[in-house]
Structure formats: C-alpha cells, structure tokens
Coordinates of C-alpha atoms and ligand atoms in Angstrom, one line a residue:
M1 CA 123.9 108.8 108.9
P2 CA 121.4 105.5 109.7
R3 CA 122.8 103.0 107.4
P4 CA 121.6 100.5 105.9
L5 CA 119.0 102.6 104.2
Y6 CA 116.5 100.4 102.7
V7 CA 113.9 100.4 100.0
T8 CA 111.1 101.0 102.4
R9 CA 110.3 101.1 106.4
P10 CA 107.3 100.3 107.7
L11 CA 105.3 102.7 109.6
L12 CA 105.6 102.0 113.2
P13 CA 103.0 103.3 115.8
D14 CA 104.1 104.4 119.4
L15 CA 105.2 101.7 121.4
N16 CA 102.9 103.2 124.5
D17 CA 99.9 103.5 122.2
M18 CA 100.3 100.1 121.2
H19 CA 100.5 99.0 124.3
A20 CA 97.4 100.7 125.7
L21 CA 95.5 98.8 122.9
L22 CA 97.0 95.4 123.9
R23 CA 95.6 96.1 127.1
E24 CA 92.2 95.6 125.7
V25 CA 93.2 92.3 123.9
W26 CA 94.9 91.2 126.9
D27 CA 91.5 92.0 129.2
T28 CA 88.9 90.1 126.7
R29 CA 91.4 87.7 125.3
I30 CA 89.7 87.6 122.2
L31 CA 93.0 87.4 119.8
T32 CA 91.3 86.5 116.6
N33 CA 88.1 84.8 114.3
G34 CA 86.6 89.0 114.1
G35 CA 87.5 90.5 117.2
P36 CA 86.6 94.1 118.4
L37 CA 89.8 95.7 116.8
H38 CA 89.5 94.0 113.5
E39 CA 85.8 95.1 113.4
R40 CA 87.0 99.0 114.0
L41 CA 89.6 98.7 111.8
E42 CA 87.6 97.2 109.0
S43 CA 84.8 99.8 109.3
E44 CA 87.4 102.9 109.5
L45 CA 88.9 101.5 106.4
K46 CA 85.7 101.2 104.7
S47 CA 85.4 105.0 105.5
Y48 CA 88.7 105.8 104.4
L49 CA 88.5 104.5 101.3
D50 CA 85.3 105.1 100.6
V51 CA 84.1 101.8 99.3
P52 CA 80.9 99.6 100.3
T53 CA 82.8 96.7 101.0
A54 CA 86.2 96.4 102.7
M55 CA 87.1 92.9 103.9
L56 CA 90.6 92.4 105.7
F57 CA 92.4 89.4 105.2
N58 CA 95.6 88.0 106.9
N59 CA 97.8 89.1 104.1
G60 CA 97.4 90.2 100.6
T61 CA 98.1 87.3 99.2
I62 CA 95.3 85.0 100.4
A63 CA 93.2 88.2 99.5
L64 CA 94.2 87.8 96.2
L65 CA 93.2 84.0 96.3
A66 CA 89.8 84.7 97.7
A67 CA 89.2 87.7 95.7
L68 CA 89.6 85.3 92.4
K69 CA 87.6 82.5 93.9
L70 CA 84.9 85.4 94.5
L71 CA 84.7 85.5 90.7
E72 CA 84.0 81.8 90.4
L73 CA 86.0 81.6 87.5
P74 CA 85.9 78.2 85.0
E75 CA 88.5 75.8 86.4
G76 CA 91.4 76.2 83.8
S77 CA 90.3 79.0 82.4
E78 CA 92.9 81.7 81.6
V79 CA 93.6 84.9 83.2
I80 CA 95.5 87.5 81.6
T81 CA 98.1 89.4 83.8
T82 CA 101.4 91.3 84.0
P83 CA 104.7 89.5 84.1
L84 CA 105.9 93.1 85.9
T85 CA 104.6 92.1 89.5
F86 CA 105.3 90.1 92.7
A87 CA 105.3 86.4 92.6
A88 CA 102.1 86.2 94.5
T89 CA 100.0 87.9 91.6
A90 CA 100.7 84.7 88.8
H91 CA 100.9 82.4 92.1
A92 CA 97.4 83.1 93.1
I93 CA 96.0 82.5 89.2
H94 CA 98.0 79.3 89.5
W95 CA 96.4 78.5 93.3
N96 CA 92.9 78.7 91.8
G97 CA 93.4 76.0 89.0
L98 CA 93.5 78.7 86.8
V99 CA 96.2 79.4 84.0
P100 CA 98.1 82.9 84.2
V101 CA 98.9 84.2 80.8
F102 CA 101.2 87.2 80.5
A103 CA 100.5 90.7 78.3
D104 CA 103.4 93.0 77.8
V105 CA 103.3 96.2 79.7
S106 CA 103.0 100.0 78.6
P107 CA 106.3 101.6 78.2
D108 CA 104.9 105.0 79.7
T109 CA 103.5 103.7 82.6
L110 CA 104.9 100.0 83.0
T111 CA 101.4 98.8 83.8
I112 CA 99.4 96.0 81.7
E113 CA 98.9 97.2 78.2
P114 CA 95.6 97.3 76.7
E115 CA 96.6 96.2 73.3
S116 CA 98.9 93.9 74.6
V117 CA 96.0 91.7 76.3
R118 CA 93.9 91.8 73.4
K119 CA 96.6 90.1 71.7
A120 CA 96.3 87.2 74.6
I121 CA 92.7 86.6 74.7
T122 CA 91.5 83.2 73.4
A123 CA 88.3 81.4 73.7
K124 CA 89.5 80.1 77.2
T125 CA 89.9 83.3 78.6
S126 CA 87.9 84.5 81.7
A127 CA 89.6 87.2 83.2
I128 CA 91.9 90.0 83.3
L129 CA 94.4 90.9 86.3
G130 CA 95.7 94.4 86.5
V131 CA 98.4 95.6 89.1
H132 CA 99.0 99.1 89.9
V133 CA 102.4 98.3 89.7
Y134 CA 104.6 100.6 91.9
G135 CA 101.3 102.7 92.6
T136 CA 101.1 103.6 88.6
V137 CA 97.3 103.3 88.1
C138 CA 96.3 100.8 85.1
D139 CA 94.9 102.1 82.2
L140 CA 91.1 101.4 83.7
D141 CA 89.1 102.7 80.7
G142 CA 91.3 100.7 78.4
L143 CA 91.0 97.0 80.4
Q144 CA 87.3 98.1 81.1
T145 CA 86.4 98.5 77.1
I146 CA 88.4 95.1 76.5
A147 CA 86.5 93.2 79.2
D148 CA 83.0 94.5 78.2
E149 CA 84.2 93.6 74.7
H150 CA 85.0 90.0 75.6
G151 CA 82.8 89.4 78.9
L152 CA 85.7 89.0 81.0
Q153 CA 86.0 89.7 84.4
L154 CA 88.6 92.3 85.6
I155 CA 90.2 92.4 88.8
Y156 CA 92.9 94.8 90.2
D157 CA 95.8 93.6 92.4
A158 CA 96.1 97.2 94.0
A159 CA 98.8 96.0 96.6
H160 CA 100.5 99.3 96.1
A161 CA 98.0 101.7 95.6
F162 CA 96.6 102.0 99.0
G163 CA 94.7 105.2 99.1
V164 CA 94.6 106.4 95.6
T165 CA 91.8 108.2 94.1
V166 CA 90.6 108.8 90.1
H167 CA 89.2 112.0 89.5
G168 CA 88.2 111.9 93.3
K169 CA 87.1 108.2 92.9
S170 CA 88.6 105.6 95.5
I171 CA 90.9 103.1 93.5
G172 CA 89.1 100.3 95.4
L173 CA 86.2 101.1 93.1
F174 CA 87.0 100.0 89.8
G175 CA 86.6 96.4 88.5
N176 CA 84.8 93.5 90.0
A177 CA 87.3 93.6 92.7
S178 CA 90.7 95.1 94.0
V179 CA 93.3 93.8 96.3
F180 CA 95.3 95.2 98.8
S181 CA 98.7 94.4 100.7
L182 CA 99.3 95.6 103.9
H183 CA 102.4 94.2 104.6
A184 CA 105.2 95.7 106.8
T185 CA 106.9 96.8 103.3
K186 CA 103.5 99.0 102.4
L187 CA 102.3 102.3 102.9
F188 CA 99.5 101.4 105.3
N189 CA 100.9 98.1 107.3
T190 CA 99.3 95.7 109.8
A191 CA 102.9 93.9 109.6
E192 CA 101.4 91.4 107.9
G193 CA 97.7 92.1 106.2
G194 CA 95.6 92.4 103.0
L195 CA 92.2 94.0 102.1
I196 CA 89.6 93.4 99.4
T197 CA 87.5 96.2 98.3
T198 CA 84.3 96.0 96.0
A199 CA 81.9 98.5 94.5
R200 CA 79.0 95.8 95.3
A201 CA 78.1 96.0 98.9
E202 CA 76.4 92.2 98.5
D203 CA 79.9 90.8 97.9
A204 CA 80.9 91.2 101.9
K205 CA 78.5 88.6 102.7
N206 CA 80.6 85.8 100.3
L207 CA 83.9 87.3 101.1
Y208 CA 83.2 86.7 104.6
F209 CA 82.4 83.1 104.2
L210 CA 86.0 82.8 101.8
R211 CA 87.8 84.0 104.9
N212 CA 86.6 82.0 107.5
F213 CA 86.2 78.5 106.2
G214 CA 82.8 78.8 104.7
I215 CA 81.1 78.8 108.0
K216 CA 78.1 80.4 108.0
N217 CA 77.1 79.4 112.0
E218 CA 78.0 76.5 114.0
D219 CA 75.8 74.1 111.8
E220 CA 76.2 74.9 108.4
V221 CA 79.2 75.6 106.1
V222 CA 78.3 77.1 103.0
S223 CA 81.3 77.7 100.7
V224 CA 84.9 76.6 100.1
G225 CA 86.5 79.2 102.4
I226 CA 90.0 79.5 103.8
N227 CA 91.6 80.7 106.5
G228 CA 92.0 84.3 106.0
K229 CA 91.4 86.0 109.2
M230 CA 93.1 89.0 110.1
N231 CA 94.3 88.8 114.0
E232 CA 93.7 91.4 116.7
L233 CA 97.6 92.0 117.2
Q234 CA 97.6 93.2 113.1
A235 CA 94.4 95.0 113.5
A236 CA 96.0 96.9 116.8
M237 CA 99.0 98.2 114.4
G238 CA 96.7 98.9 111.7
L239 CA 94.2 101.3 113.9
L240 CA 97.4 103.1 115.5
N241 CA 99.3 103.4 111.6
L242 CA 96.2 104.6 109.8
P243 CA 96.3 108.4 111.4
L244 CA 100.2 108.1 110.5
V245 CA 99.4 107.6 106.8
A246 CA 99.0 111.3 105.8
E247 CA 102.2 112.8 107.1
E248 CA 104.0 109.9 105.8
K249 CA 102.6 110.4 102.4
R250 CA 103.4 114.2 103.0
V251 CA 107.4 113.4 103.4
R252 CA 107.4 110.8 100.3
S253 CA 105.8 113.6 98.2
Q254 CA 108.2 115.8 99.0
L255 CA 111.1 113.0 98.5
R256 CA 109.9 112.4 95.3
E257 CA 110.2 115.9 94.5
R258 CA 113.6 115.9 95.4
Y259 CA 114.5 113.0 93.3
Q260 CA 112.9 114.0 90.5
D261 CA 114.5 117.5 90.6
F262 CA 118.2 116.1 90.2
L263 CA 117.1 112.8 87.8
K264 CA 114.7 115.0 85.0
A265 CA 117.9 116.5 83.7
L266 CA 120.0 113.3 83.2
P267 CA 119.9 111.2 79.8
G268 CA 118.4 108.0 79.9
I269 CA 116.7 107.7 83.1
W270 CA 113.1 106.9 82.9
L271 CA 110.9 108.4 85.6
P272 CA 107.3 107.3 86.9
P273 CA 104.5 109.1 84.9
N274 CA 102.6 112.1 85.7
Q275 CA 99.2 110.8 86.0
P276 CA 96.5 113.6 86.0
G277 CA 93.7 113.4 88.2
I278 CA 95.2 110.8 90.4
F279 CA 95.9 111.1 94.0
P280 CA 98.9 108.8 94.3
S281 CA 99.9 106.3 96.7
E282 CA 103.2 107.1 96.9
Q283 CA 104.4 103.4 97.6
Y284 CA 107.5 103.4 95.8
F285 CA 109.8 105.4 93.7
Q286 CA 110.6 103.8 90.3
I287 CA 112.9 104.9 87.8
C288 CA 114.7 102.9 84.5
I289 CA 118.0 103.3 83.4
D290 CA 119.0 103.2 79.8
P291 CA 122.4 101.9 79.8
V292 CA 123.3 103.4 76.6
L293 CA 122.0 106.2 77.4
F294 CA 123.1 106.7 81.0
K295 CA 126.4 105.6 80.0
R296 CA 126.1 103.2 83.4
S297 CA 123.9 99.9 83.5
R298 CA 121.1 99.5 86.4
D299 CA 123.0 96.6 87.8
D300 CA 126.2 99.0 87.9
V301 CA 123.9 101.6 90.1
Y302 CA 122.3 99.2 92.3
R303 CA 125.8 97.8 93.4
S304 CA 127.5 100.9 93.9
L305 CA 124.5 102.3 96.4
Q306 CA 124.8 98.8 97.7
Q307 CA 128.6 99.7 98.6
K308 CA 127.6 102.7 100.5
G309 CA 124.6 100.8 102.4
I310 CA 121.7 101.7 100.0
F311 CA 119.6 98.8 98.9
S312 CA 117.8 100.2 96.2
R313 CA 115.6 97.0 94.7
K314 CA 115.4 95.9 91.2
Y315 CA 111.5 95.0 91.2
F316 CA 110.4 93.1 89.6
H317 CA 113.2 91.8 88.2
P318 CA 113.3 88.4 87.5
I319 CA 109.9 88.8 85.7
C320 CA 107.3 86.4 86.2
T321 CA 108.0 84.3 82.9
D322 CA 111.6 84.2 84.4
F323 CA 110.5 82.0 87.3
E324 CA 110.7 78.4 86.9
P325 CA 107.0 77.9 86.9
Y326 CA 106.6 80.1 84.0
R327 CA 109.5 79.7 82.1
N328 CA 107.8 78.6 78.8
Y329 CA 105.1 80.9 78.9
A330 CA 105.2 83.7 76.5
I331 CA 104.1 87.2 76.7
H332 CA 101.7 88.7 74.5
S333 CA 102.8 91.9 73.0
V334 CA 102.2 94.0 70.0
R335 CA 106.0 94.4 69.8
N336 CA 108.2 91.8 68.2
V337 CA 110.4 92.2 71.7
P338 CA 108.3 92.8 74.5
H339 CA 108.8 96.0 76.3
V340 CA 108.9 94.4 79.6
E341 CA 112.0 92.0 78.6
I342 CA 113.9 95.5 77.5
V343 CA 112.7 96.9 81.2
K344 CA 113.3 94.2 83.5
S345 CA 116.8 94.8 83.4
Q346 CA 116.5 98.8 83.7
V347 CA 114.0 99.0 86.4
L348 CA 115.3 100.3 90.1
C349 CA 113.0 101.4 93.0
L350 CA 114.9 104.1 95.0
P351 CA 114.9 104.1 99.0
F352 CA 111.1 105.9 99.6
H353 CA 110.2 106.8 103.0
G354 CA 110.1 108.6 105.7
G355 CA 113.8 107.8 106.8
V356 CA 115.6 109.0 104.1
T357 CA 117.7 111.9 105.2
E358 CA 119.6 114.7 103.6
D359 CA 122.6 112.9 103.7
D360 CA 121.3 109.9 101.8
I361 CA 119.6 112.2 99.0
D362 CA 123.0 113.9 98.6
D363 CA 124.8 110.2 98.2
I364 CA 122.1 109.1 95.9
R365 CA 122.2 112.2 94.0
D366 CA 126.2 111.8 93.8
E367 CA 125.8 108.1 92.8
F368 CA 123.7 109.3 89.4
C369 CA 125.4 112.9 88.7
Q370 CA 128.9 111.7 88.8
Ligands
LIG401 N1 100.8 91.7 94.6 C1 102.1 92.7 94.8 C2 102.0 93.5 93.6 C3 102.9 92.8 95.4 O1 103.9 93.7 95.7 C4 102.6 91.3 96.6 C5 103.6 92.1 97.8 C6 101.7 91.1 97.0 C7 100.6 91.1 95.8 C8 101.5 90.0 98.1 O2 100.9 90.8 99.1 P1 101.4 90.0 100.4 O3 101.0 88.9 100.6 O4 102.7 89.7 100.6 O5 100.8 91.4 101.3 C9 108.5 92.2 99.9 C10 107.3 92.0 100.5 O6 107.2 90.6 101.4 C11 105.8 91.7 99.8 O7 104.4 91.9 100.2 C12 105.9 92.9 98.6 N2 104.5 92.6 97.5 C13 106.9 92.7 97.7 C14 107.1 94.0 96.8 O8 108.4 93.4 98.9 P2 110.6 91.0 99.5 O9 111.2 90.0 99.3 O10 111.1 92.5 98.6 O11 110.8 91.9 101.1 P3 112.0 92.1 102.1 O12 111.9 91.5 103.1 O13 113.2 91.9 100.9 O14 111.8 93.6 102.2 C15 112.3 94.6 101.6 C16 112.7 95.8 102.0 O15 112.2 96.4 103.2 C17 114.1 94.9 103.1 O16 115.1 95.2 102.7 C18 114.1 96.0 104.1 C19 112.6 96.8 104.6 N3 111.7 95.9 105.5 C20 111.2 94.6 105.3 C21 110.6 94.2 106.7 C22 109.7 92.7 105.9 C23 111.5 96.5 106.9 O17 112.2 97.3 106.9 N4 110.8 95.7 107.7 C24 110.5 94.6 107.6 O18 109.5 94.1 108.7 O19 109.4 91.5 99.3

C-alpha cells in the first residue's frame, strides 16, 4: 500500500518526453522571457479553454495580483470576497492597496453567497472577487446581477476550476477576468504557474505589460508591471501535462462516485453539490462532517486517517478572518452566525487523484463506516 497518501498528487509527464523537450531548451538557451515553449503552451491553453485571452504567469498569486491591477480599482477601495479560500486570495487584494471585505458562503455550495455580498457593499466597494472554491462554480448570475446593479467589477479566483464549463461555456469567460493556479497541487500543473483568462481580446496587451515590468520595447516602459513571467522549464511541464489531464479527470470522476457511494448514506455527512450543466474540474473532493449527527468530529476523522498514513486536508481552515492580518475583519452575512464559522470546523478534503488505490478506498470507507 503506497503510504503516505496525500490529498493530491501532481501529474508528471514521462521523463523521456521531458528530456526530449528540454533538449530544445538546451539547444536554444532561451530559458524565459516568452520563449518558444511558453508561446506554444499559451496558444494551446487559449484553444483548450476556448477563450480569446489566456496569459501565462509564474504562479497563481502573481496572476491574481496582476488581474486585480488590470481592473484599475481606486486605491483603498473595498473588494468583497469569501473567507473560505486560500490565503493568496485575500493577500492579493491587500498587496494591491485595496481592502478585503469578507462575505459569508452559501450552505449549499460553500461559495460566496450573493445575498451576503449585498450586506457587505458600501460606498467604497469597487469589486467582487468570487472563488470557485474546490472547483464548485459560484452563483455566476447572482454575482453578476449585483455587480451590474452597483457598478462593480467582478473577478474570479478560478484556481480550482481549470477546464470547467458552464452549459458548454468556458468558466474563464465569466466576469472581468478569471485567475487559475497551475501549481503542483492542481489538476493541470506546471510545477508553479498561473493563468489569467478574459473574454476580451484587448486585455492581452495590458496583461502582457503587467507580467513583464510594463516594458513595451527597449526604450519604453508603459505601466507598473511586475515580473510575472513563466519560464521555459515550467512551460515544458505544461505542454507535456496538458494531454494527460483528460485521463486524470476520468479516474478522479470514478473516485468521486466511489466516495459518494458509501458517504451518501451516512448521517451528518455533507457532500459536494451536483451542479447541473457544469463540466467539473475534479480538483478536490470536499465533505463536511457534522459532529452531532455523525457522532464524530472532523478533527477526529482527520487524525485517525493520519494514523493510517492518509493525509486529508482541512482546506480552508483556518479561514481568512482567523489569520493574524484579518483578525478584526467582520464576516458580512444574512445570518446571525455566519455559516462559514460553522463549516470551517467541519470541512475535510479527502485524497483525490489517480494514485488512490482500492486498498486506500477500503481504508477510507472503514474509517467512515465503523
Ligand atoms: N487561490 C486559491 C483558491 C488557491 O487555492 C491558491 C493556491 C491560490 C489562489 C494561489 O495559487 P498559487 O500561487 O499557489 O499558484 C497548496 C498550494 O501550495 C497552493 O497552490 C494551493 N492553492 C493550496 C490549496 O494548496 P499547501 O500549503 O496545502 O501545500 P502542501 O505543500 O501542503 O501540499 C499539499 C499536498 O500535496 C502535500 O501534502 C503533498 C502534495 N504535494 C504537494 C506538492 C507541493 C505533492 O505531492 N507534490 C508537491 O510538489 O498549499
């Protein structure tokens, strides 16, 4: 039994294929700054995701910073987001000189809840940053309606939503921009990497400047850009991993069914929502454990699995408002007690990747069905 078993396992290309592709890099000695492999990957991703603009970055966090910068939000203005996310989401807002404001999550999806967003709007609000957390798609219509009503920009952290479509339309086309992470822990990875997509072809030019110091040519710097460039080694990983994504998704989708088969009958276990019309990302398999109904706590299950070498994760506990920098920030909610405050001690992501074996599934089933 291969243990430890982690929550995720990166896709890796065949080492001989990687060697052959790296030969090209060694031959040209072009290592970064928009090399040929980078250009190929960017163009492949544009078609794969069916978007007019797809711009590679060196990681998802820098891509988030750049996407927020693209919106040219007034300094010090407020951006409403979810506290149930990775630290990078809130930090990217803060690093842009903006103020993160937190709104509660929907009990059905655990994504940011439009009615709670309404509660968080002030005269200083400039944007909403939705997160398709675990790959669950946000209430796209609900958020867009609010954004339109209040003249706000809408941006998505799609770190977990690579390849998702909504009634056939790429998730990367919603809102003003979508940001993907291509980190090792993501379904499609370039070891470290990020991607911004938008529905507007004209955004590519500004994003190009934002990721390359604002350099237009040898004599001109036209905007306050950063070093957001993906290098050729990352791009090589991406080119070879992209064709492997479909098979990994197929295996994960079977694993999802196996988990659901034994979990759905158990009292106190919340399962990921089934979202009609949505082609899923298969990024995470998140559940919530109600300690009263299930008669065991999330932390108890987490520790017990760990003793068997199975490393589930409590994503995203602690939530952003538990972090030192955001400790005094409110969570705006339609409830007296925000749902996220309850769910943060219940959520657990089970191992979800092509390396999970039958024995692993048996051990996880035994853990839940004692
Ligand atoms: N927005 C959202 C919603 C995000 O979730 C993230 C990143 C971002 C933005 C920012 O994107 P990036 O700047 O990272 O591209 C991991 C990742 O580092 C992070 O990318 C990811 N979200 C977050 C959810 O998970 P940790 O601290 O949980 O990583 P770590 O090292 O504990 O890895 C988890 C497990 O994965 C390990 O137990 C073993 C396995 N693993 C990990 C790595 C790095 C491997 O098997 N191989 C590996 O190379 O943050």
